[in-house]
PDB file of C-alpha atoms in Angstrom:
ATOM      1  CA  UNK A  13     -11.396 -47.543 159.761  1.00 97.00           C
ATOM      2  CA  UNK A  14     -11.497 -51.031 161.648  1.00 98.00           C
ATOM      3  CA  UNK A  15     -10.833 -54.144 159.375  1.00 98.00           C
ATOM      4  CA  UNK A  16     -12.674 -57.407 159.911  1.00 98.00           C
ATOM      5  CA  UNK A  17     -12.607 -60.319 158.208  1.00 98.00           C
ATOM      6  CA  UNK A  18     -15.264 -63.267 158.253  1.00 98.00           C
ATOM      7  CA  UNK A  19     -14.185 -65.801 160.612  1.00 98.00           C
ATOM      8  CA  UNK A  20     -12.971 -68.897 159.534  1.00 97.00           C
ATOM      9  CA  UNK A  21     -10.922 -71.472 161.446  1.00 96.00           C
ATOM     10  CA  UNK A  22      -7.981 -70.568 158.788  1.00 97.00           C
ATOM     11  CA  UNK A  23      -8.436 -67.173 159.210  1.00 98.00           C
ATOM     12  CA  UNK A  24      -8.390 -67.461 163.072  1.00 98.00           C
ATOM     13  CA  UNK A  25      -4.892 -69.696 162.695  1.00 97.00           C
ATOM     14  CA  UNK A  26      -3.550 -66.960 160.189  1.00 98.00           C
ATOM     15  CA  UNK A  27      -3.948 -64.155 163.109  1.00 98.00           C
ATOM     16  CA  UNK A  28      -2.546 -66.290 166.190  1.00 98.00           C
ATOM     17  CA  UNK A  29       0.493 -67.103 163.858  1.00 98.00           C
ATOM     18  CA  UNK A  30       0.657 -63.117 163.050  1.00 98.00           C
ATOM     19  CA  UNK A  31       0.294 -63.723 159.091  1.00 98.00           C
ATOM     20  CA  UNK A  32      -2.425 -60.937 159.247  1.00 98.00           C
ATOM     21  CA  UNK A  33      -3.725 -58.539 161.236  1.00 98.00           C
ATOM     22  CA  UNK A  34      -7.602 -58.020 161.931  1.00 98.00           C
ATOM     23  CA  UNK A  35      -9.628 -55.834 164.195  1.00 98.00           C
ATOM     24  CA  UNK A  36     -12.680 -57.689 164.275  1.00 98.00           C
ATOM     25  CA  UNK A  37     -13.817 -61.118 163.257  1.00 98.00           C
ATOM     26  CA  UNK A  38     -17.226 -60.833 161.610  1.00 98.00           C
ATOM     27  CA  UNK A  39     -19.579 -63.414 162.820  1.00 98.00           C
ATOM     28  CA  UNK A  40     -23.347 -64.806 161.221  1.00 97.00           C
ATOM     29  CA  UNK A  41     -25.939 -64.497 164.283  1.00 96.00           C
ATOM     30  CA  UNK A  42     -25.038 -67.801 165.882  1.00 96.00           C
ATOM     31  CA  UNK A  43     -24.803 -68.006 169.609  1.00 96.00           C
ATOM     32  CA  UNK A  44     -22.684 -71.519 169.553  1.00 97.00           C
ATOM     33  CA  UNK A  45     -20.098 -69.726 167.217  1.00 97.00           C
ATOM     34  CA  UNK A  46     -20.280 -66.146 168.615  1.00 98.00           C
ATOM     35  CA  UNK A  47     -19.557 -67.500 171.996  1.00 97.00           C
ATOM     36  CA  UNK A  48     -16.537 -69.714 170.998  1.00 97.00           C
ATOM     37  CA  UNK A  49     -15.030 -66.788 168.727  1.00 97.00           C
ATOM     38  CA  UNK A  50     -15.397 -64.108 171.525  1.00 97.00           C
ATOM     39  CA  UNK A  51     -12.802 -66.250 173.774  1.00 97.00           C
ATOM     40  CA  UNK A  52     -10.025 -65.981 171.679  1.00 96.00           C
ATOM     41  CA  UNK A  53     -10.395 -62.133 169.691  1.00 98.00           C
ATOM     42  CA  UNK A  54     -12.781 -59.369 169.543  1.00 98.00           C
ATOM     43  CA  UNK A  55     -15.848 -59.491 167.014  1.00 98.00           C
ATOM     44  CA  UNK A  56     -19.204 -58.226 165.969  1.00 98.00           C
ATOM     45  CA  UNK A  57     -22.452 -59.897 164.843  1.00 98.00           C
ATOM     46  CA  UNK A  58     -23.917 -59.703 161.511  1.00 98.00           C
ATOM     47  CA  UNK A  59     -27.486 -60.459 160.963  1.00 97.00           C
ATOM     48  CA  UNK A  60     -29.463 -62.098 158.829  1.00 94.00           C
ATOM     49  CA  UNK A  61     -32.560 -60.142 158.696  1.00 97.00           C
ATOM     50  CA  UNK A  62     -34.278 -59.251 155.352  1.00 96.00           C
ATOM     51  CA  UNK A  63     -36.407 -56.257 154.555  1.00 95.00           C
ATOM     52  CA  UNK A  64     -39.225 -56.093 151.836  1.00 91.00           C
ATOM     53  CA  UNK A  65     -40.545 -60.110 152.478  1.00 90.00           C
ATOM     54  CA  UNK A  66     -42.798 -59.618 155.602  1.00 88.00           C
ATOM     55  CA  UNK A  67     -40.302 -61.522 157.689  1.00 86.00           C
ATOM     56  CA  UNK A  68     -39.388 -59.209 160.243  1.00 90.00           C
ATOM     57  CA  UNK A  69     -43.661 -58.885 161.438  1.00 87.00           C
ATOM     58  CA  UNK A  70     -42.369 -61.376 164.354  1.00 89.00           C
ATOM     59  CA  UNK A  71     -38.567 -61.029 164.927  1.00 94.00           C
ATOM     60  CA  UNK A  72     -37.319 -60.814 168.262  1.00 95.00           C
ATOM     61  CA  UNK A  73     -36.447 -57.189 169.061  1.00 96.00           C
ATOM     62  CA  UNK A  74     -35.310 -58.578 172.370  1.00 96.00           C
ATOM     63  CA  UNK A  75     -33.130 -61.258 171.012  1.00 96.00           C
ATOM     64  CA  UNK A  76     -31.464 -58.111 168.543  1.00 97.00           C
ATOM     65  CA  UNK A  77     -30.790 -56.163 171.458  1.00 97.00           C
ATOM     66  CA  UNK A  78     -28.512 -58.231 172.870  1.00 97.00           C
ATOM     67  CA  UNK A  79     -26.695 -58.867 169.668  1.00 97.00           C
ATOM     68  CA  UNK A  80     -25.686 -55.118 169.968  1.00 96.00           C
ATOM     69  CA  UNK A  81     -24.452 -55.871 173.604  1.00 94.00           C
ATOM     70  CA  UNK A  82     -22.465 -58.691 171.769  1.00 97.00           C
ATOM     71  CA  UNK A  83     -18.799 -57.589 171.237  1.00 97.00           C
ATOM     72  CA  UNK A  84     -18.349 -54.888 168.960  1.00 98.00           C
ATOM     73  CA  UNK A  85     -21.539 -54.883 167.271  1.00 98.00           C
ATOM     74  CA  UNK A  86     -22.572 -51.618 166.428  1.00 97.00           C
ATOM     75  CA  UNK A  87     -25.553 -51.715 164.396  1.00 98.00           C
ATOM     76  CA  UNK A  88     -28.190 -54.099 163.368  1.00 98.00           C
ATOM     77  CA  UNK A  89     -28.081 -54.793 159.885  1.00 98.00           C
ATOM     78  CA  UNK A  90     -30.916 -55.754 157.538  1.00 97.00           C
ATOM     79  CA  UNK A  91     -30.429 -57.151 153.663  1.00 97.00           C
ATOM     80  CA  UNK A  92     -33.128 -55.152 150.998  1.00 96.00           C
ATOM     81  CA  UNK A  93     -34.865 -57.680 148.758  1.00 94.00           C
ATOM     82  CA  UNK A  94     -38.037 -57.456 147.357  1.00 93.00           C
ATOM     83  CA  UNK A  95     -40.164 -59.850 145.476  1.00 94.00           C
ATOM     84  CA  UNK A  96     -42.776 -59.914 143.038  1.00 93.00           C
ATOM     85  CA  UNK A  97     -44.922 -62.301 144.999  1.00 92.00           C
ATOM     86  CA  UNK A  98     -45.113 -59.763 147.997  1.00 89.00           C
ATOM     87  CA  UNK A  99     -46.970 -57.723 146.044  1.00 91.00           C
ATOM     88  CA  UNK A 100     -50.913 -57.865 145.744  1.00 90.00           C
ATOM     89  CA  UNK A 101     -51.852 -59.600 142.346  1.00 89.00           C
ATOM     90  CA  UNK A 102     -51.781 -56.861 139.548  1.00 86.00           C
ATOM     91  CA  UNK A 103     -50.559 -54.168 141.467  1.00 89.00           C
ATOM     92  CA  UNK A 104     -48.658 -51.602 139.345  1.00 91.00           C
ATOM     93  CA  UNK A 105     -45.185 -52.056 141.201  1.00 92.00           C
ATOM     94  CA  UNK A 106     -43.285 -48.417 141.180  1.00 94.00           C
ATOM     95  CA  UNK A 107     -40.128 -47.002 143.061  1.00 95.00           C
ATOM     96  CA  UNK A 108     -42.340 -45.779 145.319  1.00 96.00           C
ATOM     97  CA  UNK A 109     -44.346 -48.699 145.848  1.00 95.00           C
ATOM     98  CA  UNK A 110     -41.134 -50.554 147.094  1.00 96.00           C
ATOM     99  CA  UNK A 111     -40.124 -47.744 149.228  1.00 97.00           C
ATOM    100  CA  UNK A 112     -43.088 -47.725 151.067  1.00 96.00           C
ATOM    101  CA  UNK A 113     -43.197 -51.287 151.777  1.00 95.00           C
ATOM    102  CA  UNK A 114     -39.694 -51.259 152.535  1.00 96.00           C
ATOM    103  CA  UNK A 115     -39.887 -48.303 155.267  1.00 97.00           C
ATOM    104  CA  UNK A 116     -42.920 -49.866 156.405  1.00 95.00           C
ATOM    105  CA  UNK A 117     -41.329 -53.219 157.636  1.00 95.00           C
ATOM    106  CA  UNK A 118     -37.536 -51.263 158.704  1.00 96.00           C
ATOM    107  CA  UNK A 119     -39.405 -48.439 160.828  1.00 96.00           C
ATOM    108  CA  UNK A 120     -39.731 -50.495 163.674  1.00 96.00           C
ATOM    109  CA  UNK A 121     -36.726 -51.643 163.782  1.00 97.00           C
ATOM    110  CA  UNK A 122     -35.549 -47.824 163.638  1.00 97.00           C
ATOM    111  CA  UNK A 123     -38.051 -46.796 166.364  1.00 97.00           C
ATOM    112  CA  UNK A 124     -36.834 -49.630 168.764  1.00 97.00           C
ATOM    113  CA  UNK A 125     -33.263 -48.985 168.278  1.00 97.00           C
ATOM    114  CA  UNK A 126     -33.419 -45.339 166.853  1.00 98.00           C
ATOM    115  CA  UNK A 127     -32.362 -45.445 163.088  1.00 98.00           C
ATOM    116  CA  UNK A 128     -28.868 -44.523 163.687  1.00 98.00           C
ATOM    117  CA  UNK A 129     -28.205 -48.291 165.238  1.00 98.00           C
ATOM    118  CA  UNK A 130     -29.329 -49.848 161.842  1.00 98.00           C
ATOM    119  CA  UNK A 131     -28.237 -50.242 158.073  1.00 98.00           C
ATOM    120  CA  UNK A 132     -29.266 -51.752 155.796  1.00 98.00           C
ATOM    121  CA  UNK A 133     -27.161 -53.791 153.093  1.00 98.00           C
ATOM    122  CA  UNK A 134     -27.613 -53.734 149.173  1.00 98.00           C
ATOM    123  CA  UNK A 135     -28.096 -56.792 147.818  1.00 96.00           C
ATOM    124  CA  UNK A 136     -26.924 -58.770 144.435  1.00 96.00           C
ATOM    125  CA  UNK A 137     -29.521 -58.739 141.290  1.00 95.00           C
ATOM    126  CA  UNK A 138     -30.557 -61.425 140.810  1.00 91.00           C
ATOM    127  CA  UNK A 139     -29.703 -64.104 143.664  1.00 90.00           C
ATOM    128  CA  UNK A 140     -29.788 -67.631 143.126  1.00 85.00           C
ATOM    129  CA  UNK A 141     -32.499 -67.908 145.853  1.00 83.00           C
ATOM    130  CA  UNK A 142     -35.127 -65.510 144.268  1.00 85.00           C
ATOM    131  CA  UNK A 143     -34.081 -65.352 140.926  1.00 80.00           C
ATOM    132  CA  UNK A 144     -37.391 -65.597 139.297  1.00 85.00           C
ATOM    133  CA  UNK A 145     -39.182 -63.432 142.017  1.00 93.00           C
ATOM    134  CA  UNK A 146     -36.712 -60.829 142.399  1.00 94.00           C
ATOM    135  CA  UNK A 147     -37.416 -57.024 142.080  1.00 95.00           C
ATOM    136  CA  UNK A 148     -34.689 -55.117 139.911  1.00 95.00           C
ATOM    137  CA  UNK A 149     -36.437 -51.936 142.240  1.00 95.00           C
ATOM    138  CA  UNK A 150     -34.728 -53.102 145.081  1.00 94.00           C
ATOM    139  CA  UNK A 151     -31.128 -52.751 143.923  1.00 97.00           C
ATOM    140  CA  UNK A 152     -32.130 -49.116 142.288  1.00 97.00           C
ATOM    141  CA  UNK A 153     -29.893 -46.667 143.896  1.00 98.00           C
ATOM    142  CA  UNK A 154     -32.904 -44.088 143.623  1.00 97.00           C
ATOM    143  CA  UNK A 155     -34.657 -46.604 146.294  1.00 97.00           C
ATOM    144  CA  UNK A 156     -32.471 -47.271 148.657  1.00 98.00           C
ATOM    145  CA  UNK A 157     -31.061 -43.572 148.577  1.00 98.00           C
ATOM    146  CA  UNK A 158     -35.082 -42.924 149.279  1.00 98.00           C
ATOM    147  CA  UNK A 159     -35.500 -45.673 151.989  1.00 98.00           C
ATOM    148  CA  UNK A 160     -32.204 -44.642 153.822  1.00 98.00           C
ATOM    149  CA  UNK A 161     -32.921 -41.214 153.799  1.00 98.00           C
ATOM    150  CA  UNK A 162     -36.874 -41.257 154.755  1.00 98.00           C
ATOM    151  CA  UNK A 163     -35.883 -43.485 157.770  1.00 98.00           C
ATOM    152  CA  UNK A 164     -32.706 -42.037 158.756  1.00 98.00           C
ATOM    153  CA  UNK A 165     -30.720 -45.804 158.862  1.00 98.00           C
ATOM    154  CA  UNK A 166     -27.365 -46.301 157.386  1.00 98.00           C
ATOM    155  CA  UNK A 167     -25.848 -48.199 154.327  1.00 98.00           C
ATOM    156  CA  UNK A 168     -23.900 -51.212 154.304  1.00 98.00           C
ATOM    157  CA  UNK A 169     -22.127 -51.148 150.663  1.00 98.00           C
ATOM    158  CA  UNK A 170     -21.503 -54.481 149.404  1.00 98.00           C
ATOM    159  CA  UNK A 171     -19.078 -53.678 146.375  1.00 98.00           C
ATOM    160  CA  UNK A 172     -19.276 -57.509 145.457  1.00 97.00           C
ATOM    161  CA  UNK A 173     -23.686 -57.147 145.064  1.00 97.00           C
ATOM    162  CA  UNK A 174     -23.020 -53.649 143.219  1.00 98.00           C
ATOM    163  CA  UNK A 175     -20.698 -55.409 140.736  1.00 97.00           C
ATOM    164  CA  UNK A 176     -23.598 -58.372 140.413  1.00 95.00           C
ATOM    165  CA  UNK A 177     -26.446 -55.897 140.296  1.00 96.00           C
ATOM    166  CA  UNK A 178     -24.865 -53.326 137.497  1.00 95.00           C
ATOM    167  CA  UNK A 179     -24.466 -56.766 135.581  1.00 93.00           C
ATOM    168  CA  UNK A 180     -28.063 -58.368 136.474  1.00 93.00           C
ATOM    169  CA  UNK A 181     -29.391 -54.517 135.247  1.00 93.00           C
ATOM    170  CA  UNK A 182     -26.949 -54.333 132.271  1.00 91.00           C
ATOM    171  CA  UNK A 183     -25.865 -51.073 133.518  1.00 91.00           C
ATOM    172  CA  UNK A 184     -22.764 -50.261 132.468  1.00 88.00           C
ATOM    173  CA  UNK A 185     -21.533 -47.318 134.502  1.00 95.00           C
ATOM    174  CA  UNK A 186     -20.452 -48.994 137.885  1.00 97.00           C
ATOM    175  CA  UNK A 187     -18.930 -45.883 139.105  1.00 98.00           C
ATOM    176  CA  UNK A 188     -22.117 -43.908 138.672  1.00 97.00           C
ATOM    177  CA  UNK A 189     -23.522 -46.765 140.603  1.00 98.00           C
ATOM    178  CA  UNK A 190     -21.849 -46.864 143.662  1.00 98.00           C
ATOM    179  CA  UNK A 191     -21.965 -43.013 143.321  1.00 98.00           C
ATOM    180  CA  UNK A 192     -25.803 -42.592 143.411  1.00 98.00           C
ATOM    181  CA  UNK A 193     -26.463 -45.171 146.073  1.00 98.00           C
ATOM    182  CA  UNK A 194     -26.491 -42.805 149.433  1.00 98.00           C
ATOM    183  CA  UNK A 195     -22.922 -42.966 150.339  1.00 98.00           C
ATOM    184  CA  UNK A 196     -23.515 -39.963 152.400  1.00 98.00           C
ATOM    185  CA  UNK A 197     -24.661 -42.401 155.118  1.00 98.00           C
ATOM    186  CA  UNK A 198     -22.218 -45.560 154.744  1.00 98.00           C
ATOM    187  CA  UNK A 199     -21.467 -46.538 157.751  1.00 98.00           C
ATOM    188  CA  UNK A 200     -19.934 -50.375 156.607  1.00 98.00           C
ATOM    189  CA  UNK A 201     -17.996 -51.786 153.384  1.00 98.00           C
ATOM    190  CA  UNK A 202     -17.762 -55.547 151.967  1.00 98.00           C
ATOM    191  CA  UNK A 203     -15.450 -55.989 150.076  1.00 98.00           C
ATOM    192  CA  UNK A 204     -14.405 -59.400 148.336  1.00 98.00           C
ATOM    193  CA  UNK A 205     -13.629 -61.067 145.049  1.00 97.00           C
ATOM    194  CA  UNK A 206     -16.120 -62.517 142.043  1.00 97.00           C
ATOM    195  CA  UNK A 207     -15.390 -65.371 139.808  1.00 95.00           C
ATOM    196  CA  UNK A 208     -14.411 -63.875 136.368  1.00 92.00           C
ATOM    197  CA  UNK A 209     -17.354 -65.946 134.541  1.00 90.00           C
ATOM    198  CA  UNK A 210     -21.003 -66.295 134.573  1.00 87.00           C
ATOM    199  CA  UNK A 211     -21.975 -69.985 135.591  1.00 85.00           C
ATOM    200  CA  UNK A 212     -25.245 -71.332 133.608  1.00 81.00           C
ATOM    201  CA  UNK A 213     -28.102 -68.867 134.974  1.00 78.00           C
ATOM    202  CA  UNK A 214     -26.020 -65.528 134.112  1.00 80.00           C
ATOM    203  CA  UNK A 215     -24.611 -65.146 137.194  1.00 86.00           C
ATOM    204  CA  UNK A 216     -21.106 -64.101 138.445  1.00 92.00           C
ATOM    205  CA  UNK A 217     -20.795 -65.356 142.300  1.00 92.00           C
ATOM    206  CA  UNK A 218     -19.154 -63.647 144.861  1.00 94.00           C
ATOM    207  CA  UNK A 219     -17.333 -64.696 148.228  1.00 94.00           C
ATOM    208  CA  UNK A 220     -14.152 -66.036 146.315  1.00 96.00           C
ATOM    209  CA  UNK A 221     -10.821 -64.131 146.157  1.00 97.00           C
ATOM    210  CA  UNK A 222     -10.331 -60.661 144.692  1.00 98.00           C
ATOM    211  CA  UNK A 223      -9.329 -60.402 141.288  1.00 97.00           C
ATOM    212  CA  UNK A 224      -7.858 -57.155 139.292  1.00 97.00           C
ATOM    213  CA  UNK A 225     -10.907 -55.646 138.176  1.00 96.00           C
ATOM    214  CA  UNK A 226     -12.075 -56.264 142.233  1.00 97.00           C
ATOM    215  CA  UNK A 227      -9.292 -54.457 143.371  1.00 98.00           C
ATOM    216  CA  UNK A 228     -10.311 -51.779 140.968  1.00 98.00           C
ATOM    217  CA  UNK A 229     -13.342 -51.351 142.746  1.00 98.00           C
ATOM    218  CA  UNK A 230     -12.084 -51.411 146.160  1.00 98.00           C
ATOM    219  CA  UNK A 231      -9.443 -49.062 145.238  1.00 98.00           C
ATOM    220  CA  UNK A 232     -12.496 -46.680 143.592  1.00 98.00           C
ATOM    221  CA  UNK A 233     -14.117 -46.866 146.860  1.00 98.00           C
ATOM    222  CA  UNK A 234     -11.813 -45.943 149.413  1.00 98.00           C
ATOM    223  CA  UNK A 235     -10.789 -43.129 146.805  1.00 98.00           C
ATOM    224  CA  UNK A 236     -14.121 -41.581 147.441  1.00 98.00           C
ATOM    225  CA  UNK A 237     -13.969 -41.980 151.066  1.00 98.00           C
ATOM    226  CA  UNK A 238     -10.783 -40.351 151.501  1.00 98.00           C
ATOM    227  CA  UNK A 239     -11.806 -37.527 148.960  1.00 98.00           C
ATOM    228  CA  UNK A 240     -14.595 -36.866 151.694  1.00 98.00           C
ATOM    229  CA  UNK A 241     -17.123 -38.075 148.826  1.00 98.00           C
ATOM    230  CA  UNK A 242     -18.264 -40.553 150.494  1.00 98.00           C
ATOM    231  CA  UNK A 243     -18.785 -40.757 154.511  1.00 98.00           C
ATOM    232  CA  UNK A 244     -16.150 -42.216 156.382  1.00 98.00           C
ATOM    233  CA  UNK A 245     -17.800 -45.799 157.462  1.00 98.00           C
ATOM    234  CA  UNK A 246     -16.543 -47.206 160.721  1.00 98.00           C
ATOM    235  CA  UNK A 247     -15.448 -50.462 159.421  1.00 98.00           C
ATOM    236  CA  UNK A 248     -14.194 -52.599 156.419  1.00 98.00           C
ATOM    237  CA  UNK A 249     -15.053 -56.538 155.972  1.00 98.00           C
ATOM    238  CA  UNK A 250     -13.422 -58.668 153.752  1.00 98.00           C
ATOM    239  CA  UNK A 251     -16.219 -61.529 153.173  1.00 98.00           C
ATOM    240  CA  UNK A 252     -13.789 -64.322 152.534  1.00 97.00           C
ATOM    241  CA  UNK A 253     -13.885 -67.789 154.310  1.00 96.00           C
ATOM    242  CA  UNK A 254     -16.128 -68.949 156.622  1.00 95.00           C
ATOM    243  CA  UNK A 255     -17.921 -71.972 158.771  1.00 92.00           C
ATOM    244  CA  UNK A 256     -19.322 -75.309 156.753  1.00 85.00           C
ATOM    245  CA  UNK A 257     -19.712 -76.778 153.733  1.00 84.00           C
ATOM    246  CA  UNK A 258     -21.132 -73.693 152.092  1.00 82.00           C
ATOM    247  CA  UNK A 259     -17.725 -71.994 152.831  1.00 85.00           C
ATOM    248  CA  UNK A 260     -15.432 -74.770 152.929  1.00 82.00           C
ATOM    249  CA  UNK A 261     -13.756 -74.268 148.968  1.00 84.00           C
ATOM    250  CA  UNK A 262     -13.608 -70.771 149.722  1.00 89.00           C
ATOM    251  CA  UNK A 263     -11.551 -70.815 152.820  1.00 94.00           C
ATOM    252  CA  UNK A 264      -8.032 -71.173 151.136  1.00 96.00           C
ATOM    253  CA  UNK A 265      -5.525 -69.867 153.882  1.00 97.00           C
ATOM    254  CA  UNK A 266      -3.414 -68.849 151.026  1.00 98.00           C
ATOM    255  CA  UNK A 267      -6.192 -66.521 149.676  1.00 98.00           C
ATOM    256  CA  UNK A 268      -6.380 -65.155 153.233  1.00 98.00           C
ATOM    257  CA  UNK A 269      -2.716 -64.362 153.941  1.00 98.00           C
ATOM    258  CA  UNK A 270      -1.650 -63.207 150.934  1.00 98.00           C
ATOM    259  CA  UNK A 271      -5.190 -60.614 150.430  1.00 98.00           C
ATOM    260  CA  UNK A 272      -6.269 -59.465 153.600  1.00 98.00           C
ATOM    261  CA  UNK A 273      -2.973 -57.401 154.511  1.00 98.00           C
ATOM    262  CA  UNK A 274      -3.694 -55.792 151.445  1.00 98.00           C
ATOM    263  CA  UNK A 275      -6.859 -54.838 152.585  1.00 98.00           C
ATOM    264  CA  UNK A 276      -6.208 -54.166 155.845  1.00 98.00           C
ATOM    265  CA  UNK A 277      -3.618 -51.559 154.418  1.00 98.00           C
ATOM    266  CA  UNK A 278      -6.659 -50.390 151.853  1.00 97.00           C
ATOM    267  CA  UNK A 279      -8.716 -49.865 154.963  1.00 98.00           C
ATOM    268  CA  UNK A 280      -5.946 -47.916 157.393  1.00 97.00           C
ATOM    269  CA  UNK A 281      -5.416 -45.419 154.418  1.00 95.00           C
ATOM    270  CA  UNK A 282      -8.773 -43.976 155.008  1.00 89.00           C
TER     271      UNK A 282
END
């Protein structure tokens, strides 16, 4: 299993000083940044598409296609959220209500690049951006095991967004979680650290360094991958760090070194 790691300057300095070791750098779908990264070590692209919010009616398919002849970018990825306000007025909102829209608006992306060449990524329940609007369907394992099977795409397993969406739920079983979502088709991993306490809207954020009970998780995870109970996924990102303000308090080069060869270790022993 390839390790990556979201590039940050620090984490760049880290690997030219030989403090860590990292297959790929994971890069947002920025051409400026892509470019620069791809002179100095090898990467792939992760995009910022979003399934279930009518966006993707006029993205480029041409502009995605040469993402995947970017560097070692294997699949295009796609983030499941659904709203409320997508939804006619009064319509009765089901599981299978939010499947359907959400296969509608991912088939063509599966048709274009055959559904093999795209995953798509749980998400946290609720996010800060759509907290109000958010639909607790889209974070059911029952719908994206439906979606992901009925399409044929793979899953992107976000540990971090199962931990926030078994809390946003109340569901207390986080094992039984990960273990119903269809990790019979994971084909990526995120991996990275929450902050031990809710902040004023009920929410734990993620993106900051592992803790214990994160490492718990992670070490859960790749027990079921190398039990064969989960399908071996071709690569491993730890989410830490990254480019701008957004990023720039959780970018500690200390974090970095002293984490990702422990996950770079957790990722070989799969």
């Amino acid at each position: 299993m390839q390790f990556a790691i979201n590039y940050s300057p620090q984490a760049l300095r880290l690997w030219r000083e030989g403090a860590i070791q990292v297959d790929l750098f994971k890069c947002p779908d920025w051409h400026d940044l892509v470019a620069e990264v791809s002179r100095y070590h090898s990467l792939y692209v992760h995009c910022s598409l979003i399934v279930g919010q009518g966006r993707l009616v006029d993205v480029d398919m041409e502009a995605l296609a040469g993402w995947l002849d970017t560097g070692d970018t294997q699949v295009i990825n796609t983030h499941l959220c659904m709203l409320r306000s997508s939804f006619a007025p009064g319509q009765r909102i089901t599981r299978e209500a939010v499947v359907t829209r959400g296969l509608r608006e991912l088939m063509p992306l599966c048709e274009r690049f055959g559904p093999e060449r795209v995953v798509i990524e749980n998400l946290a329940y609720p996010t800060r951006a759509w907290r109000d609007d958010q639909l607790a369907e889209s974070v059911d394992p029952a719908v994206i095991s439906a979606i992901c099977d009925r399409s044929g795409c793979g899953l992107l397993l976000d540990l971090a967004h199962a931990i926030r969406a078994c809390e946003g739920t109340s569901a207390s079983d986080i094992h039984g979680y990960l273990d119903a979502l269809p990790v019979h088709r994971l084909r990526e991993l995120h991996v990275v650290g929450l902050l031990p306490k809710r902040d004023e809207l009920g929410i734990r954020e993620d993106h900051f360094a592992m803790n214990e009970s994160d490492w718990a998780i992670a070490d859960y995870a790749l027990g079921q991958i190398r039990a064969g109970e989960w399908r071996h996924p071709e690569r491993m990102a730890f989410e830490y760090g990254g480019i701008g303000e957004k990023f720039a308090f959780r970018s500690d080069p200390a974090v970095i070194a002293a984490q990702a060869p422990r996950l770079y270790a957790l990722a070989k022993s799969a």
